[in-house]
Coordinates of C-alpha atoms in Angstrom, one line a residue:
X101 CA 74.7 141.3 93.5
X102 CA 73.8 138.7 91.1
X103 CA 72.2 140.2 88.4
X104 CA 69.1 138.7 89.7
X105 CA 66.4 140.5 91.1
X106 CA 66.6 139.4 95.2
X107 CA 70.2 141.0 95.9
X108 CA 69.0 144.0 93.5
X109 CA 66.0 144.3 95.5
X110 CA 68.2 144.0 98.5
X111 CA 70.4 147.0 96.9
X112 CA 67.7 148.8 96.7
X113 CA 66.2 148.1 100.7
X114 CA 69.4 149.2 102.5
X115 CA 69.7 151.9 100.3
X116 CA 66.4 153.2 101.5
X117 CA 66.9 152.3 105.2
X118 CA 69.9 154.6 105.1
X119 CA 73.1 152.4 104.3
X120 CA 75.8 152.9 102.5
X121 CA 76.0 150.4 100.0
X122 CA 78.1 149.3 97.8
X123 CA 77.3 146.9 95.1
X124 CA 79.6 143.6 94.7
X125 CA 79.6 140.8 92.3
X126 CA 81.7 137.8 92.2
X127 CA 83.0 136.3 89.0
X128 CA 83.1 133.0 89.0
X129 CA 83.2 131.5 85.5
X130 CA 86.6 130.2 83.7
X131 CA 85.1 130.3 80.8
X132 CA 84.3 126.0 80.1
X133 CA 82.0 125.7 77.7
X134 CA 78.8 124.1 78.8
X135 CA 75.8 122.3 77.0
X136 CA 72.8 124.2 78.2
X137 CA 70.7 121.8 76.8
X138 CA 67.4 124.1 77.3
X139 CA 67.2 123.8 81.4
X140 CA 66.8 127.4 83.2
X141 CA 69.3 129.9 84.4
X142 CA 72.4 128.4 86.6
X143 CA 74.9 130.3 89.0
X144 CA 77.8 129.0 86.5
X145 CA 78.5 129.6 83.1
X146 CA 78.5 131.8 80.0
X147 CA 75.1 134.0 81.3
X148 CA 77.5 135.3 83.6
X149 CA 78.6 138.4 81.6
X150 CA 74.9 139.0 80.9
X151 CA 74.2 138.6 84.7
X152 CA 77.5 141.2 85.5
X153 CA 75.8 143.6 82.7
X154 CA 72.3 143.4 84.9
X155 CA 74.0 144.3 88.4
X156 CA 76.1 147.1 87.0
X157 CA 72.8 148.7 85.6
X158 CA 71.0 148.1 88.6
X159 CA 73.4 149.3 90.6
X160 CA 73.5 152.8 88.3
X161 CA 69.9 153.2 88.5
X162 CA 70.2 152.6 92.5
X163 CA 72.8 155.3 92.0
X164 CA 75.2 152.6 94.4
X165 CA 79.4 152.3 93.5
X166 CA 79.6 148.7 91.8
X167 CA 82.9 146.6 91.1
X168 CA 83.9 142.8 90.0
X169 CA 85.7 140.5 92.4
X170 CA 87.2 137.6 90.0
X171 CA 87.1 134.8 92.2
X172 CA 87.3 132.1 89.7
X173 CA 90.4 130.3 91.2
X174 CA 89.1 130.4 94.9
X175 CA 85.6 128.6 93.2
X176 CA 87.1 126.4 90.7
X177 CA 88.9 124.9 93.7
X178 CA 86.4 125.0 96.6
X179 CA 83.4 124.5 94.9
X180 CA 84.0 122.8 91.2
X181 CA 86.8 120.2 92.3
X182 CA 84.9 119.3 95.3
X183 CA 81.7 118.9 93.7
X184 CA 83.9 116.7 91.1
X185 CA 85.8 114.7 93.9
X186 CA 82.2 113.5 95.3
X187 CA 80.5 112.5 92.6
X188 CA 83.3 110.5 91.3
X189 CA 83.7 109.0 95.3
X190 CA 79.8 107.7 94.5
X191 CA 78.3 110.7 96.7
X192 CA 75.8 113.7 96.3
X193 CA 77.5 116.8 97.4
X194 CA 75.7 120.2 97.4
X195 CA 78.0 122.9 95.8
X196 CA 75.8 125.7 97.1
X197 CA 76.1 125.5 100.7
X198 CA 80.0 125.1 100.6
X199 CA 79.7 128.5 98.2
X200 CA 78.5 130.4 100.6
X201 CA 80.3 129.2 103.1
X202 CA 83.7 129.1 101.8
X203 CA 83.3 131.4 98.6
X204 CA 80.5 134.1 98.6
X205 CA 80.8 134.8 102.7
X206 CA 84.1 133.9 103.0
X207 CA 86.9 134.3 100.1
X208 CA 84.7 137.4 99.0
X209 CA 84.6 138.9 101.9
X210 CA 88.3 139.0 101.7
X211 CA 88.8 139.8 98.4
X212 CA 86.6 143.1 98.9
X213 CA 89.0 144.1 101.9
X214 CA 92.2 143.4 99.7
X215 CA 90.1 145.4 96.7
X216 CA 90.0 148.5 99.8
X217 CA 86.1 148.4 100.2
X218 CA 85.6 149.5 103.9
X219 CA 82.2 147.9 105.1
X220 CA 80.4 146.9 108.3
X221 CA 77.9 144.2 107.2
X222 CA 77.1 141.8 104.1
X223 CA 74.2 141.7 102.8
X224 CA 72.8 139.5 99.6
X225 CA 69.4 138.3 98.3
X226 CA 68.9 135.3 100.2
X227 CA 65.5 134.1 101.9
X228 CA 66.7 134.3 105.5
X229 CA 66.7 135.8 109.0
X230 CA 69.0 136.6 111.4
X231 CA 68.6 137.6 114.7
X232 CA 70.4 137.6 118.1
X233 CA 69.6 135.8 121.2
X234 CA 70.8 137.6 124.6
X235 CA 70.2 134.7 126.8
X236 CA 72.0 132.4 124.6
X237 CA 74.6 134.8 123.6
X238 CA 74.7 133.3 119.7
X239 CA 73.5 134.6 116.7
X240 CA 70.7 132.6 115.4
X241 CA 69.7 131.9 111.7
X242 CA 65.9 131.8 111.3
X243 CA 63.9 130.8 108.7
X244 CA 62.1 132.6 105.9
X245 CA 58.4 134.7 106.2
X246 CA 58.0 133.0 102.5
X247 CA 58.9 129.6 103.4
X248 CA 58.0 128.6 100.0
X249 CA 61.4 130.5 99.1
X250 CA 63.7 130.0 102.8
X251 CA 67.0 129.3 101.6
X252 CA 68.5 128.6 105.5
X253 CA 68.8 124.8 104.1
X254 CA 72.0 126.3 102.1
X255 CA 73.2 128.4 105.0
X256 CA 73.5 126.2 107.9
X257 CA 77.2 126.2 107.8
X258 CA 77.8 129.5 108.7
X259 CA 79.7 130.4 111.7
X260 CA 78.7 132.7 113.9
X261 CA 81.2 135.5 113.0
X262 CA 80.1 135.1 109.7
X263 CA 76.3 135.3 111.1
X264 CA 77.3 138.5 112.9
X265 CA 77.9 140.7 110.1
X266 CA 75.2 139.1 108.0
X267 CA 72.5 141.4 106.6
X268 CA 69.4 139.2 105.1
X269 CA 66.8 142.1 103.8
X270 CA 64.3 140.0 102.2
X271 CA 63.8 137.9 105.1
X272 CA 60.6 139.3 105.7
X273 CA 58.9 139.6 102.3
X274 CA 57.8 137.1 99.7
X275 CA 58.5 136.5 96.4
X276 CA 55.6 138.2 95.1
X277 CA 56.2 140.9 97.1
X278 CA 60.4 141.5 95.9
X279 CA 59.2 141.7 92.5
X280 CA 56.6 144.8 92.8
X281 CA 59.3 146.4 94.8
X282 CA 61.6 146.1 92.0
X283 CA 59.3 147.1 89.3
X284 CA 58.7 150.3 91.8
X285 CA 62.1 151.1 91.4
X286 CA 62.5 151.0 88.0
X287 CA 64.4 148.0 88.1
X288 CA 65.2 146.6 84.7
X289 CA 65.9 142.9 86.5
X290 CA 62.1 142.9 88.0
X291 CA 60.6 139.9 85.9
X292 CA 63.8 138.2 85.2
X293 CA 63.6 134.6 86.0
X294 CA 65.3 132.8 89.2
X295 CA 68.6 130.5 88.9
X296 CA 67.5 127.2 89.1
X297 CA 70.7 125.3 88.6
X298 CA 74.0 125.5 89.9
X299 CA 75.3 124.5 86.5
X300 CA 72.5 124.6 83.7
X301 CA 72.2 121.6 81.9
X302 CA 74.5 119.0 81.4
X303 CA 77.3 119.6 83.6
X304 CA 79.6 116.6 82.4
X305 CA 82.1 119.8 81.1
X306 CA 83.3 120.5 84.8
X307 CA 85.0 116.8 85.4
X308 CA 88.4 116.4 84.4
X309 CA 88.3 113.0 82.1
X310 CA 85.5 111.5 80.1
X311 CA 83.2 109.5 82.3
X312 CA 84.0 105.9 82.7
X313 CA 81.4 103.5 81.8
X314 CA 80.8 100.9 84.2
X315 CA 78.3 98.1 85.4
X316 CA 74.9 98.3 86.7
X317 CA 74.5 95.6 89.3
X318 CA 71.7 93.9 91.6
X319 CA 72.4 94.0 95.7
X320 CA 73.4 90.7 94.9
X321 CA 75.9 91.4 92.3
X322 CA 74.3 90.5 89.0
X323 CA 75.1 93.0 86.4
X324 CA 72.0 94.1 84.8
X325 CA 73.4 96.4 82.0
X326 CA 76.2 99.7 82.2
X327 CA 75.9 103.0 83.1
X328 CA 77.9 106.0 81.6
X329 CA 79.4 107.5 84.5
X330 CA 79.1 107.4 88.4
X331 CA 78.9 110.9 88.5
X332 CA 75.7 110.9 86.7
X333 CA 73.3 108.9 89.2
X334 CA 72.7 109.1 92.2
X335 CA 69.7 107.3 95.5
X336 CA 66.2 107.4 94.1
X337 CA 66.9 107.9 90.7
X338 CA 64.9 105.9 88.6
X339 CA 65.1 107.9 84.8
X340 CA 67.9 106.7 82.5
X341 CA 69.5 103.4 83.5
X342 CA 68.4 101.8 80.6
X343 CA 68.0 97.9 82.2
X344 CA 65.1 95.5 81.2
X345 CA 63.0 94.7 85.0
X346 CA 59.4 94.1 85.5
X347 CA 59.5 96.4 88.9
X348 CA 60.6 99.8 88.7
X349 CA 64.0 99.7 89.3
X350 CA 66.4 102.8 91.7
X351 CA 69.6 103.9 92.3
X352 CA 70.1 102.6 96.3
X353 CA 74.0 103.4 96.0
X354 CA 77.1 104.2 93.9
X355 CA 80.3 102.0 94.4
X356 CA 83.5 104.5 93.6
X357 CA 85.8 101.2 94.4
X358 CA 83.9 99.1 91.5
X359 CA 83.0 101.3 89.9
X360 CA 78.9 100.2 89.8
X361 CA 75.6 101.9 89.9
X362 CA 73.4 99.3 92.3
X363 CA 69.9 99.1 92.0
X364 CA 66.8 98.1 93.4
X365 CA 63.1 98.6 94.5
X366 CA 61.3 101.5 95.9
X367 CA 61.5 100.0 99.5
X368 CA 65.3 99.3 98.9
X369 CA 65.6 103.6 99.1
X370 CA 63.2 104.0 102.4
X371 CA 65.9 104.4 105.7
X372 CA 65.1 105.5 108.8
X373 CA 68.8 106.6 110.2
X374 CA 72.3 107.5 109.2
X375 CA 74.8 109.2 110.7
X376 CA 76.0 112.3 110.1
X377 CA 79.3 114.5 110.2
X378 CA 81.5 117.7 109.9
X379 CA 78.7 119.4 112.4
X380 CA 78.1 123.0 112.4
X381 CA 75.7 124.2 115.4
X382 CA 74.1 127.5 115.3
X383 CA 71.9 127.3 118.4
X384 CA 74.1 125.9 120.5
X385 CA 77.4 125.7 121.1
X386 CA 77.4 121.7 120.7
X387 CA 75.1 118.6 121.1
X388 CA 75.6 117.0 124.5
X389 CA 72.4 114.7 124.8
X390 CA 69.9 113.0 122.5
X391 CA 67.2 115.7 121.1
X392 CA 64.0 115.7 118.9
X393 CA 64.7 117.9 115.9
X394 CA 63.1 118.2 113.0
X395 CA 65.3 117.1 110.3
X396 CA 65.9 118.4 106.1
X397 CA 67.7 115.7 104.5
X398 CA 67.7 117.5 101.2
X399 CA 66.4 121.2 99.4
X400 CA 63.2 119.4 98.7
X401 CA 62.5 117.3 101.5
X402 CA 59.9 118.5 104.2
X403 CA 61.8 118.6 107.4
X404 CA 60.5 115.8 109.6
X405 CA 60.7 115.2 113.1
X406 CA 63.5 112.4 114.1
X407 CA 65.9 111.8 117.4
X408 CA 69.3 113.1 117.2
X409 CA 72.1 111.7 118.8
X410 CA 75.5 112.5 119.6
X411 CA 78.3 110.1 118.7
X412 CA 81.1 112.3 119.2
X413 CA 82.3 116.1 118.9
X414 CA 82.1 114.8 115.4
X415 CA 79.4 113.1 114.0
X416 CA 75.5 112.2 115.0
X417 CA 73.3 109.7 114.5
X418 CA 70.0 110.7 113.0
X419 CA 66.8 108.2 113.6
X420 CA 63.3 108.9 111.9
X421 CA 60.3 107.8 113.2
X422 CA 59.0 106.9 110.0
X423 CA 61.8 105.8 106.9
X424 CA 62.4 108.5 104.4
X425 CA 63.1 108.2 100.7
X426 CA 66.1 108.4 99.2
X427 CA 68.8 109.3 102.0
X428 CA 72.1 110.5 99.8
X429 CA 75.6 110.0 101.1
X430 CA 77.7 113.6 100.6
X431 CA 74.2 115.8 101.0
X432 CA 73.3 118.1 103.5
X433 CA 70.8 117.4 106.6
X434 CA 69.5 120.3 108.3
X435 CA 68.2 120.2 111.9
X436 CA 65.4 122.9 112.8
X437 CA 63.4 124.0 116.0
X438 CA 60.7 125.8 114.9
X439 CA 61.4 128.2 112.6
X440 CA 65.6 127.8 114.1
X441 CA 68.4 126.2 112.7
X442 CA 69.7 124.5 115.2
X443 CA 72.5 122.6 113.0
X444 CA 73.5 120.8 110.4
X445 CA 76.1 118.5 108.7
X446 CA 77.0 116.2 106.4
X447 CA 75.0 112.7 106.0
X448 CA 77.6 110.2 105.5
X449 CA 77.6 106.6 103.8
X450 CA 75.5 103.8 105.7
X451 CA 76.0 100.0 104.6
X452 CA 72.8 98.7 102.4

């Protein structure tokens, strides 16, 4: 439980279909300060005591037991120094999925067995389906009814004991929907924004030295002015580089070794392949041949149909029919049939 209103909702649908539940949230702040800076509701930070406060009511009025799991260390080390170790390598990483991978199904999971909770299933508030194939033998993770809200991009790496014990109630509702069963339960929580951040606002608190200025360069070379920080650009980004050019100019990559930003033009940030690793297969137990997938190569991309192919246990390479914008080193790619994760992993660095 969050303190949002999509696990309390989720509370409140088990409770009704005759579980036992038992309300759980993890704290994960260490108490940085952070600059807020006026951006919405993040997973991380100071609202956490307010969002604790929220669940414990919610889970009173659900009449539910409720405790606090303080998991700062486990996410201060999973999820903050990894997020800090790739942006300062020059990549993108996405915190979230390794959270609930590693942290919110994993270390929590854990932690509430050590605390002497005795449970079957987890459940929590994401947008998600789960269902099991007998002919395949595998669980499979499905997407959303509201695909507007599916959140399966962020839960691809889940294995499939973790998918076994997995309860997603709010797979097959919408948004709209959650919120009118909240207010029908009385639920305090039932207009209360959504987290939009991981960390709101600026989240230069989290690294562990001030950022190290450095030089904006050309493909070529040419220094065109200096940036404030590797860890604050990354590919397609076009705001806030601050360099004199006629044409627009973007982000195409981040050099850790040099420490540079380099730049170019819109068609310098259209690929159509890279190849990516540290694979996780849901619908299969691996890849063996070359397949047509559709493909997510970030939150807010619109999977699109491109030819996957194995390169070893490890790594694939993806190939798009058509280039897509803005490709990032250290994010996630998603691989769908239908409605199906198939798979994901890692997209790794590709030379300009």
């Amino acid at each position: 439980m969050s303190g949002g209103v999509d696990s309390s909702v989720a509370a409140a649908l088990l409770k009704e279909q005759g579980y036992q539940v038992t309300g759980v949230t993890m704290k994960i702040w260490d108490g940085t300060p952070l600059a807020k800076k006026g951006v919405h509701h993040g997973c991380y930070g100071p609202e956490e005591e307010e969002d604790i406060e929220d669940a414990r009511k919610v889970a009173q009025t659900l009449g539910i037991p409720y405790q606090v799991i303080d998991l700062t260390s486990q996410y201060k080390s999973v999820v903050l120094d990894y997020f800090c170790e790739e942006y300062l390598s020059g990549r993108t990483p996405n915190p979230c999925a390794r959270c609930n991978q590693i942290v919110k199904f994993g270390a929590l999971v854990e932690r509430a067995r050590d605390a002497g909770l005795d449970f079957d299933f987890i459940a929590s508030g994401h947008y998600a389906r789960v269902d099991y194939d007998d002919k395949l033998k595998r669980y499979l993770l499905k997407k959303a009814k509201d695909i507007s809200k599916d959140q399966t991009y962020f839960l691809y790496s889940l294995s499939q004991e973790q998918l076994s014990r997995l309860l997603f109630p709010l797979g097959n509702y919408t948004k709209a929907e959650i919120r009118e069963i909240a207010s029908r339960y009385g639920l305090q929580v039932a207009d209360k924004p959504d987290s939009q951040n991981f960390i709101p606002g600026d989240y230069s608190a989290v690294f562990p030295a001030q950022p190290e200025p450095g030089p904006i360069m050309d493909k070529e070379g040419k220094v065109l002015g200096q940036h404030r920080g590797i860890q604050f650009y990354t590919i397609g980004q076009r705001k806030g580089l601050g360099i004199p050019s006629q044409e627009a100019s973007y982000v195409i990559a981040t050099n850790a070794a040099r420490n540079a930003v380099i730049v170019g033009h819109r068609n310098d940030i259209f690929k159509d392949d890279f190849i990516a690793n540290k694979l996780n297969w849901i619908a299969t137990r691996d890849l063996c041949e070359p397949v047509v997938l559709k493909a997510r190569i970030r939150s807010s991309h619109k999977e699109v149909e491109a030819l996957v192919t194995p390169i070893d246990d490890e790594s694939v390479l993806v190939k798009f029919k058509e280039p897509q914008m803005a490709i990032t080193p250290g994010q996630v790619v998603v691989f769908y049939n239908k409605d199906t994760v198939v798979g994901g992993g890692i997209i790794e660095n590709l030379p300009l």
